[in-house]
Structure formats: structure tokens, C-alpha cells
PDB file of C-alpha atoms in Angstrom:
ATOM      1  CA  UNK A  21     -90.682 222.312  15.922  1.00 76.00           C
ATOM      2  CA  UNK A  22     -90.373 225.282  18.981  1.00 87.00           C
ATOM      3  CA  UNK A  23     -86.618 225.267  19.936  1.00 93.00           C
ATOM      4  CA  UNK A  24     -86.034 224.706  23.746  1.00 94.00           C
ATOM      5  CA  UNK A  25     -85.107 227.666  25.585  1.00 95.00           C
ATOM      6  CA  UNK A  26     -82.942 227.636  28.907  1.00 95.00           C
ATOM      7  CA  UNK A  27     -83.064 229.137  31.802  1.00 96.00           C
ATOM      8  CA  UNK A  28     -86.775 230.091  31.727  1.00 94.00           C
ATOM      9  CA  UNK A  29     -86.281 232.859  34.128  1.00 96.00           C
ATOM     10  CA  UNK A  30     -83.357 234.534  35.435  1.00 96.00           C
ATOM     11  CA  UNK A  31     -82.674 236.995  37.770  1.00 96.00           C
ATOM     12  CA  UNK A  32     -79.350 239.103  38.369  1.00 94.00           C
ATOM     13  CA  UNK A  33     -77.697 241.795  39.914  1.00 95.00           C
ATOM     14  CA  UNK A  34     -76.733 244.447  38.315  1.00 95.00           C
ATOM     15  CA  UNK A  35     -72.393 243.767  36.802  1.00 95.00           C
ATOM     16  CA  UNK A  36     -73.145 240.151  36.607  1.00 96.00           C
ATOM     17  CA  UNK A  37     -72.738 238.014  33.764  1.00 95.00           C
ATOM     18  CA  UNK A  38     -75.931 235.724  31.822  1.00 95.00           C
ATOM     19  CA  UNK A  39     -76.364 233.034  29.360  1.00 96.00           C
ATOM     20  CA  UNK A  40     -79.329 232.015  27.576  1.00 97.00           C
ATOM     21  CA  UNK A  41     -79.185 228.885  25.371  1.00 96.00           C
ATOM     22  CA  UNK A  42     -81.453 227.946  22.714  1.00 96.00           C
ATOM     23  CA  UNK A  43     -81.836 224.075  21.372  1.00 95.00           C
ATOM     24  CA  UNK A  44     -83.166 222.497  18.414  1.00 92.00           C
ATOM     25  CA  UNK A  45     -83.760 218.933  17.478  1.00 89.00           C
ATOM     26  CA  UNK A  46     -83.614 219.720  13.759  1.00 86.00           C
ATOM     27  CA  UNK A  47     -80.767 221.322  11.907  1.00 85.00           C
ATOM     28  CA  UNK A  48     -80.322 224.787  11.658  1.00 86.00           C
ATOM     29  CA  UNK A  49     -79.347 227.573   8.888  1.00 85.00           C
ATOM     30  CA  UNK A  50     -79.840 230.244  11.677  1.00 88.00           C
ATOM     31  CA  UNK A  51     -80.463 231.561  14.713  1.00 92.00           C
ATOM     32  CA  UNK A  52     -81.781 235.129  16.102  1.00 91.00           C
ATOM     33  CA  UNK A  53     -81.985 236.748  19.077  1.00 93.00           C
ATOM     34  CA  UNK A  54     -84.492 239.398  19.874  1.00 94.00           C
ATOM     35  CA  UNK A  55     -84.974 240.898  23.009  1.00 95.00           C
ATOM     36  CA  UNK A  56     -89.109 242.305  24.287  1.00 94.00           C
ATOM     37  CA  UNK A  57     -89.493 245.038  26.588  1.00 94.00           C
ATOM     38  CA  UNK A  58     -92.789 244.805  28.601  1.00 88.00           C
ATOM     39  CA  UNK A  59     -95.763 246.282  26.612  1.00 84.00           C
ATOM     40  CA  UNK A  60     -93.204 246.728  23.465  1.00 89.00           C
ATOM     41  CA  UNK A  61     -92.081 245.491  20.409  1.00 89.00           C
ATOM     42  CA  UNK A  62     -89.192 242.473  20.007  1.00 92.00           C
ATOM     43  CA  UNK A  63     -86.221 244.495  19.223  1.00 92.00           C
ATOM     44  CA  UNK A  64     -83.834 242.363  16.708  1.00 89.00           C
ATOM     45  CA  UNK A  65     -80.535 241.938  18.450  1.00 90.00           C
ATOM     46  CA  UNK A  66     -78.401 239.627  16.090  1.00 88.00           C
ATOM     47  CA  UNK A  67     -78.323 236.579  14.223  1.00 88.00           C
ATOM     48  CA  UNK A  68     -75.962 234.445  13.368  1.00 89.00           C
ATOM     49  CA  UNK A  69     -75.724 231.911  10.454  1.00 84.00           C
ATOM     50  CA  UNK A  70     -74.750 228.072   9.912  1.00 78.00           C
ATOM     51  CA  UNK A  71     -70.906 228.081   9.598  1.00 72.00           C
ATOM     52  CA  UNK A  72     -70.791 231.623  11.079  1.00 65.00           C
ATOM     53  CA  UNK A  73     -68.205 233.024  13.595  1.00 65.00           C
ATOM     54  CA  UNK A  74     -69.986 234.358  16.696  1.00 66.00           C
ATOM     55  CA  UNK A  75     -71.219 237.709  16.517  1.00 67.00           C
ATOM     56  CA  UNK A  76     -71.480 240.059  19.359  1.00 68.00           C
ATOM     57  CA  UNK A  77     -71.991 244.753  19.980  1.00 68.00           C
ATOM     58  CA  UNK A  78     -71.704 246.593  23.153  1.00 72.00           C
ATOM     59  CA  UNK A  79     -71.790 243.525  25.808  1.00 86.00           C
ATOM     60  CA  UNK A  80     -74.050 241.036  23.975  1.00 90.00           C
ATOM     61  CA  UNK A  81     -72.774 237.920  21.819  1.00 91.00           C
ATOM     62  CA  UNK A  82     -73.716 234.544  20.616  1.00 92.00           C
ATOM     63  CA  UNK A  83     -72.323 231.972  19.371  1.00 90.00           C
ATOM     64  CA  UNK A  84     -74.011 228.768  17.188  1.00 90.00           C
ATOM     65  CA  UNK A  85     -73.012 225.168  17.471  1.00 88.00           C
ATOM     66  CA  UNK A  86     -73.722 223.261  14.766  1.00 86.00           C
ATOM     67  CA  UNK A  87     -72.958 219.846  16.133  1.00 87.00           C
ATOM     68  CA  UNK A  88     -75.223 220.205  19.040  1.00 88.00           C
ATOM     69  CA  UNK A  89     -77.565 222.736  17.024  1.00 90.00           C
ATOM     70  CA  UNK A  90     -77.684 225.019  19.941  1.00 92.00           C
ATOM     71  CA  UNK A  91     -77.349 228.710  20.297  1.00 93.00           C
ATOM     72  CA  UNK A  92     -75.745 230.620  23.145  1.00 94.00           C
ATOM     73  CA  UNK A  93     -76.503 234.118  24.138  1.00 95.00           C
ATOM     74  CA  UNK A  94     -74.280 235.874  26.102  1.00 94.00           C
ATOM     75  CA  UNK A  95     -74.654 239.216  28.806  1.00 94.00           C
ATOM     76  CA  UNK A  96     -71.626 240.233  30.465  1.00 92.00           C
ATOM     77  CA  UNK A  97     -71.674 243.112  33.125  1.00 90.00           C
ATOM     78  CA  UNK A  98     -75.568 243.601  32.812  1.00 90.00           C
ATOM     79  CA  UNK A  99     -77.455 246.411  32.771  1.00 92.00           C
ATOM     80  CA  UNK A 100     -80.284 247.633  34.040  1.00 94.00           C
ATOM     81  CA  UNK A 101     -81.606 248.426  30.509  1.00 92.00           C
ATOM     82  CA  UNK A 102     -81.202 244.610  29.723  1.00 94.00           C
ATOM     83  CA  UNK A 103     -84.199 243.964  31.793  1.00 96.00           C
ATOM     84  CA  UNK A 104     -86.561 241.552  29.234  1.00 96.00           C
ATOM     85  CA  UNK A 105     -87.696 239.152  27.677  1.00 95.00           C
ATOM     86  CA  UNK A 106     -85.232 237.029  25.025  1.00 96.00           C
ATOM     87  CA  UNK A 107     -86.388 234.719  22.004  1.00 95.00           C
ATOM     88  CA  UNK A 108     -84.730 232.720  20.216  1.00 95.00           C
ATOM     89  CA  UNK A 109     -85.792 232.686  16.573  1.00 92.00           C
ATOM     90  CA  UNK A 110     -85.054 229.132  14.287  1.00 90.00           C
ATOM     91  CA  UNK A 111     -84.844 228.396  10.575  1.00 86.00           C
ATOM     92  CA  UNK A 112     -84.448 225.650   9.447  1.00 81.00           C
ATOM     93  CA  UNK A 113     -82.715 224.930   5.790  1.00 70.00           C
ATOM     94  CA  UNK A 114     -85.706 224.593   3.530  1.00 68.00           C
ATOM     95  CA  UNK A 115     -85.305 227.325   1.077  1.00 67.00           C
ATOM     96  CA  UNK A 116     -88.795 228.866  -0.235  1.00 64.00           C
ATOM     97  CA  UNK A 117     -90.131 227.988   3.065  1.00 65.00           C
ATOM     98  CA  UNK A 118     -88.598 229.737   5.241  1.00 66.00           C
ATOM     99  CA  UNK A 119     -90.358 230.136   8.906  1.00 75.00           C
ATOM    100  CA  UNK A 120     -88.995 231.449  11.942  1.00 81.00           C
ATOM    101  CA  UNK A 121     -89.733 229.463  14.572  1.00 88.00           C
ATOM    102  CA  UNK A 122     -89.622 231.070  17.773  1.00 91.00           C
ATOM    103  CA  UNK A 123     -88.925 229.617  21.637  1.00 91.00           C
ATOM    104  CA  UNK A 124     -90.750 230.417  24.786  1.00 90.00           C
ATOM    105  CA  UNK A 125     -88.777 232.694  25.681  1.00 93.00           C
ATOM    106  CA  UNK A 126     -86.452 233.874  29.039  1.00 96.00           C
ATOM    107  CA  UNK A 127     -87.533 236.163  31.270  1.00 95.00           C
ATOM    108  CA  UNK A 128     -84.789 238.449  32.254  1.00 96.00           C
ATOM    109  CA  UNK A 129     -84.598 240.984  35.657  1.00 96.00           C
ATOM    110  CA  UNK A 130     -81.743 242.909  36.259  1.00 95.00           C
ATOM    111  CA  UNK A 131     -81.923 244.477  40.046  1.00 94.00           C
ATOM    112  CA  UNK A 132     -79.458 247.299  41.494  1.00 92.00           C
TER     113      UNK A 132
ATOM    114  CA  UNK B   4     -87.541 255.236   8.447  1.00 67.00           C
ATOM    115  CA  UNK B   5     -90.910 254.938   9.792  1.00 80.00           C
ATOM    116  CA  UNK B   6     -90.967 251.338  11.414  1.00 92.00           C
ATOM    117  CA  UNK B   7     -93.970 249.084  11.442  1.00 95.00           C
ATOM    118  CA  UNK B   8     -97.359 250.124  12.040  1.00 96.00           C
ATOM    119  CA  UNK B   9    -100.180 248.036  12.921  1.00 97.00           C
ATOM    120  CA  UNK B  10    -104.139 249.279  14.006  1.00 97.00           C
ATOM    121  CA  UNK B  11    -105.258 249.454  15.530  1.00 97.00           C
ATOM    122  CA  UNK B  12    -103.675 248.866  18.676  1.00 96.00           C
ATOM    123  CA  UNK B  13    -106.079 247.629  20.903  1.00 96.00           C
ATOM    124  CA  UNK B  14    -109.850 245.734  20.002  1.00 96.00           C
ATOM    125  CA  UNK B  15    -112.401 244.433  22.487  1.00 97.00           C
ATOM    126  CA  UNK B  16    -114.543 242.118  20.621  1.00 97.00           C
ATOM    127  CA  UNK B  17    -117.021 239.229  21.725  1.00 97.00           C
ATOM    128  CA  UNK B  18    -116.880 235.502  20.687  1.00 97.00           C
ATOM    129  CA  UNK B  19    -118.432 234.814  17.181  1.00 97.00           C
ATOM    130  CA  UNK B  20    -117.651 238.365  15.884  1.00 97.00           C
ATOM    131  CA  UNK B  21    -114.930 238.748  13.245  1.00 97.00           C
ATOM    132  CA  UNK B  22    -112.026 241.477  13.328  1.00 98.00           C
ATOM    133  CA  UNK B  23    -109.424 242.714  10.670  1.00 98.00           C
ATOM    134  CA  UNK B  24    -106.402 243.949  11.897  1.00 98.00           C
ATOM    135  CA  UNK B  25    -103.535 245.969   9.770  1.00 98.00           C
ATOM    136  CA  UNK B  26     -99.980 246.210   8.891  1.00 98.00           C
ATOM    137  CA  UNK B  27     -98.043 248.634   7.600  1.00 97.00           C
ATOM    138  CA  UNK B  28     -94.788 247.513   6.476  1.00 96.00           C
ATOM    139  CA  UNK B  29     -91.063 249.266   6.357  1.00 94.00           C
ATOM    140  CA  UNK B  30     -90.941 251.380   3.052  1.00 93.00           C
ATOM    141  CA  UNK B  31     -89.317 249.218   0.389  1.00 91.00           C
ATOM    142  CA  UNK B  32     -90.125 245.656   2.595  1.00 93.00           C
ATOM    143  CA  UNK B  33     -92.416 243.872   0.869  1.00 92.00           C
ATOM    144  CA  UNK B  34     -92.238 240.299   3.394  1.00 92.00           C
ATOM    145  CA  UNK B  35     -95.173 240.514   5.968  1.00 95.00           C
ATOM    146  CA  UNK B  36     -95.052 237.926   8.541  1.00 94.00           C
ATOM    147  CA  UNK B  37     -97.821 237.719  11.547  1.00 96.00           C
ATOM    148  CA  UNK B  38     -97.437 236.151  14.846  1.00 95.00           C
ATOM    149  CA  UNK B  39     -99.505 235.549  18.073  1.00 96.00           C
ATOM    150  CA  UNK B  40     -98.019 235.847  21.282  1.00 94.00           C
ATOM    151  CA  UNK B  41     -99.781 234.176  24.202  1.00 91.00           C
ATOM    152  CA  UNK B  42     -98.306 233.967  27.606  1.00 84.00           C
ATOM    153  CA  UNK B  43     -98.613 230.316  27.633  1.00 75.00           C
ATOM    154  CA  UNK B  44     -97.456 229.353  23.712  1.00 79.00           C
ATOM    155  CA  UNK B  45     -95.258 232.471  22.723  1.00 83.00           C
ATOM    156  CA  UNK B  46     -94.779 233.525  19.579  1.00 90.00           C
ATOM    157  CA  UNK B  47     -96.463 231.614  17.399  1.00 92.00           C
ATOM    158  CA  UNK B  48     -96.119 231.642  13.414  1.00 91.00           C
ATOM    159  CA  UNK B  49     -99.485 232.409  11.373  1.00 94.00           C
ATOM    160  CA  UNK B  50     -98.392 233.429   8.163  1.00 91.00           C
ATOM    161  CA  UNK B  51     -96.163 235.397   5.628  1.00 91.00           C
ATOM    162  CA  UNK B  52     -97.121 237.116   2.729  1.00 93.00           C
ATOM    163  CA  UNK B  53     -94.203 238.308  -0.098  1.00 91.00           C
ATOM    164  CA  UNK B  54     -96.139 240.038  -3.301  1.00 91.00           C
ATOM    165  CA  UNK B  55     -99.240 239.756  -2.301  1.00 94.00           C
ATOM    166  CA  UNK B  56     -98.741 235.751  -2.426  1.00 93.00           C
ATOM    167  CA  UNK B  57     -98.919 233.806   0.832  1.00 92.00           C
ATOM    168  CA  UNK B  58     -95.756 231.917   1.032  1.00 86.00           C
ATOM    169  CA  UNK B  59     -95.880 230.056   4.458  1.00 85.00           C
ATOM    170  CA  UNK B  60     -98.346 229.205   7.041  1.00 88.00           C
ATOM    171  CA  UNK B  61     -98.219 227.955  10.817  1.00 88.00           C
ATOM    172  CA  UNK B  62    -100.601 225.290  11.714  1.00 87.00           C
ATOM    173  CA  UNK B  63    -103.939 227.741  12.715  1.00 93.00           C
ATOM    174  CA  UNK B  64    -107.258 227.109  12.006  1.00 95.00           C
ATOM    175  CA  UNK B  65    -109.165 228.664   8.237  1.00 95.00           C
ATOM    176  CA  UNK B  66    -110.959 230.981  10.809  1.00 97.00           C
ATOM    177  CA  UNK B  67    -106.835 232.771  10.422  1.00 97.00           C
ATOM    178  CA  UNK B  68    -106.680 234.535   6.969  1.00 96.00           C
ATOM    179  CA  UNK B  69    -104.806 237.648   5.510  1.00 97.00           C
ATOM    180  CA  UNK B  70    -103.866 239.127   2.574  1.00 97.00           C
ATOM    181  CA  UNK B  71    -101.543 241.341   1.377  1.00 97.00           C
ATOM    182  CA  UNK B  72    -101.942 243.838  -0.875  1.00 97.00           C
ATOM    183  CA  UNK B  73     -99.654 245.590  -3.860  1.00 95.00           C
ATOM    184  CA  UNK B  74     -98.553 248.659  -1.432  1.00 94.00           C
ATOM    185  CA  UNK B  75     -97.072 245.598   0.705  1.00 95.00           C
ATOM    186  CA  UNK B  76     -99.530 246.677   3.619  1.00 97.00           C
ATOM    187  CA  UNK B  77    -101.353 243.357   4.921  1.00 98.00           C
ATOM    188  CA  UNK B  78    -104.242 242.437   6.499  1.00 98.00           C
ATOM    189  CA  UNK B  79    -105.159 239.773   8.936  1.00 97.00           C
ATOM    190  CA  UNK B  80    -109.382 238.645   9.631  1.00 98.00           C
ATOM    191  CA  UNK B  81    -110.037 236.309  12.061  1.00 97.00           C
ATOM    192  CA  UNK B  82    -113.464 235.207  11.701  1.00 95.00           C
ATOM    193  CA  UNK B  83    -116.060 233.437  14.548  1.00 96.00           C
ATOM    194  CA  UNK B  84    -113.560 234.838  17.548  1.00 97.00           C
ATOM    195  CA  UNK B  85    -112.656 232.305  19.885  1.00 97.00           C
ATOM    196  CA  UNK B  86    -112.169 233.160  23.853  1.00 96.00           C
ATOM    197  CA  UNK B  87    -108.363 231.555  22.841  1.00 95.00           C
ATOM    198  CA  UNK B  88    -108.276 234.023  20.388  1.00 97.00           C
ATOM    199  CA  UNK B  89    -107.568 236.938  22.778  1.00 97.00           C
ATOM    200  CA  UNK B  90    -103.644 237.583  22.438  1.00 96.00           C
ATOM    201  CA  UNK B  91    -101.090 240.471  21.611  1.00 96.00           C
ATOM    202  CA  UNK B  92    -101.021 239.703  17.191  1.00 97.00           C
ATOM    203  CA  UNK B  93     -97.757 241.148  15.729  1.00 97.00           C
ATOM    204  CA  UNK B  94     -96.732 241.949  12.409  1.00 96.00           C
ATOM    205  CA  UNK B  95     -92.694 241.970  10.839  1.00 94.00           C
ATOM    206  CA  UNK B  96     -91.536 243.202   8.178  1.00 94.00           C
ATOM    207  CA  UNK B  97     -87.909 242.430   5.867  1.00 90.00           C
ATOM    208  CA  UNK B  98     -86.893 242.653   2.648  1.00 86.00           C
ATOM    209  CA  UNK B  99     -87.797 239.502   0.354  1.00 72.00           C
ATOM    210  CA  UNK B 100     -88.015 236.554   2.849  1.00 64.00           C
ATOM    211  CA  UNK B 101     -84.766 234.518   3.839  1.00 65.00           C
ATOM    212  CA  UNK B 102     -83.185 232.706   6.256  1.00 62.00           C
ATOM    213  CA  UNK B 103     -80.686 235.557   6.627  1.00 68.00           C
ATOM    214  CA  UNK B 104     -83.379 238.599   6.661  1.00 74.00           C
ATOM    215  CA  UNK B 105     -83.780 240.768   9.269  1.00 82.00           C
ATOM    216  CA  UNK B 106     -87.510 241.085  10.676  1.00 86.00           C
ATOM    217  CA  UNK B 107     -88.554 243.961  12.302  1.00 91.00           C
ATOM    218  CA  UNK B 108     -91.966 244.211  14.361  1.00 94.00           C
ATOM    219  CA  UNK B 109     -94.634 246.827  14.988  1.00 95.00           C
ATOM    220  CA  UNK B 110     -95.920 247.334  18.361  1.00 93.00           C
ATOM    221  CA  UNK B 111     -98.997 244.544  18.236  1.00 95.00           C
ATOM    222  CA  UNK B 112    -102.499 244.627  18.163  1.00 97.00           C
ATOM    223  CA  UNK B 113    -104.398 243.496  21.696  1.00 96.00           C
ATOM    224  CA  UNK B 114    -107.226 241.628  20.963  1.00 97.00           C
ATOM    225  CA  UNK B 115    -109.328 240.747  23.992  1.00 97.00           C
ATOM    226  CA  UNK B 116    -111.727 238.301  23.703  1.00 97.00           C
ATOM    227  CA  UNK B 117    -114.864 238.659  25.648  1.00 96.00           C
TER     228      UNK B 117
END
């Protein structure tokens, strides 16, 4: 089942801060985060695992909570650069058949 | 590394034709997973190959098949094209398939629809 992404859209300034959640009504063994460029590839940003501490380079982290099987991605002081769109990727514990379930996506515009 | 490489990159095809479309794995990744992305529906999951076996597939219609052959490069035919069909198709590649497995994508194939 497609995890729930939230906002849908989301437009900020450039120095502000962002967070992009990603629900599931199943339980999770992980989530990842990949951000598209218009016209490009998704770029991988990070995942992070069932039990795992939350994970985070440059000015990007996430964290997981099990209990509410959600995922959190966090932007602080945006940049320009992070102009895009953001997926959340699922898997769901179910070893040999693994699929990566991916969400809508959230549409991301950074503005000077 | 060279990353992921799919062609080609753009097709124009009318409805009841059939296309092939090709991946070229990361050297020494031998997982192939293929996706369509729609602006309405996403990414959506079509299938994974690991040693040229097919391992998982998303709920598409037989007129979705691919292969995958002992190189690790893949191949994806859609036959009788659909007008829905028209979508950006994208290939990943990782190291043997797991929850915990980085994929990485090539750029997409555009496949209008006409």
C-alpha cells in the first residue's frame, strides 16, 4: 500500500526550515528519502532502518517512528539547490519480497 | 562509476505498437528494478529482476514484461501501447535486493503515447 505523504506542496523562502512526513498503515523495516530534480533522475538521499537512530549530512535528517510508522524529513536553513521533488520510499518486512513502495511525492520551491 | 543508463531516452510510439526499452545497470549490481512515474500515480513499482530471475512484481497488466539478462542489463517490452501508457519509465540498480540496499536510478525513458 502507497505511504501518505504530507505537505503535498510547499513553498519557502530561502533560510527557512521544512518538514516532510511520510505515513504508512503497515509496518515498516525502512524508509528512504530521495529527492527529483525537474527533468532528472531521483537522487538517493538517506534511509533509515526499523530500530535505527535518525540519520542526517549537510542540513538534511530524518528520523523513523516506529509506533506511529511514520517518517520525518527534515530541511533546516534551505537552499536554493533544495528546490524538488521528495519521495518517500517503503518496505515493508517480508524478506524475499522486498518492494519499495513509493509516495506521491512533495513538491518543494525554495524562492530568494 | 558509470551510473545507470537507460535508451533510449525518449520514444514516440502510437497505440497498439509495442516498444522495448533498456537498462544498463551499475558495474557489479546485478538488482534491476523498473518504475513508472505518472504525474497523477507517481512512482509506481513494475518489477525487479536479480540473476536474470524476476523476483517481484507490482500489480500491471501481462502487456508489462522484462527480462534480464546474465550481463545484469534488463529489458522492459510493453506490448499493444495504451494512451495510459505514455509516462517517464525508470530503471534502479543495487547490489542483491534488500530492504537495506541502496537503489540508484538512470535518467528515464519518455514514452509518449500517441
Amino acid at each position: 500500500q502507497q505511504p501518505v505523504q504530507s505537505p503535498q506542496a510547499v513553498i519557502l523562502r530561502e533560510g527557512e526550515d521544512a518538514v516532510i512526513n511520510c505515513s504508512s498503515s503497515k509496518a515498516l523495516y525502512s524508509v528512504h528519502w530521495y529527492r527529483q530534480k525537474h527533468g532528472e533522475a531521483p537522487v538517493f538521499l538517506m534511509i533509515l532502518l526499523k530500530g535505527g537512530e535518525q540519520k542526517g549530512h549537510d542540513k538534511i535528517s530524518a528520523s523513523f517512528n516506529e509506533k506511529k510508522q511514520q517518517s520525518s524529513l527534515y530541511l533546516t536553513a534551505s537552499q536554493l539547490s533544495y528546490s524538488g521533488t521528495y519521495f518517500c520510499g517503503t518496505e515493508i518486512q517480508d524478506f524475499g519480497n522486498e518492494k519499495l513502495t513509493f509516495g506521491t511525492g512533495t513538491r518543494l520551491t525554495i524562492i530568494p | 562509476k558509470a551510473g545507470v543508463t537507460q535508451t533510449p531516452r525518449y520514444l514516440i510510439k502510437t497505440r497498439g505498437q509495442q516498444v522495448t526499452l533498456s537498462c544498463s545497470p551499475i558495474s557489479g549490481h546485478r538488482s534491476v528494478s523498473w518504475y513508472q512515474q505518472t504525474p497523477g500515480q507517481g512512482l509506481q513499482f513494475l518489477f525487479e529482476y536479480f540473476s536474470e530471475t524476476q523476483r517481484n512484481k507490482g500489480n500491471f497488466p501481462g502487456r508489462f514484461s522484462g527480462r534480464q539478462f546474465s550481463n545484469s542489463r534488463s529489458e522492459m517490452n510493453v506490448s499493444t501501447l495504451e494512451l495510459g501508457d505514455s509516462a517517464l519509465y525508470l530503471c534502479a540498480s543495487s547490489l542483491p535486493r534488500g530492504p537495506t540496499d541502496t537503489q540508484y536510478f538512470g535518467p528515464g525513458t519518455r514514452l509518449t503515447v500517441l
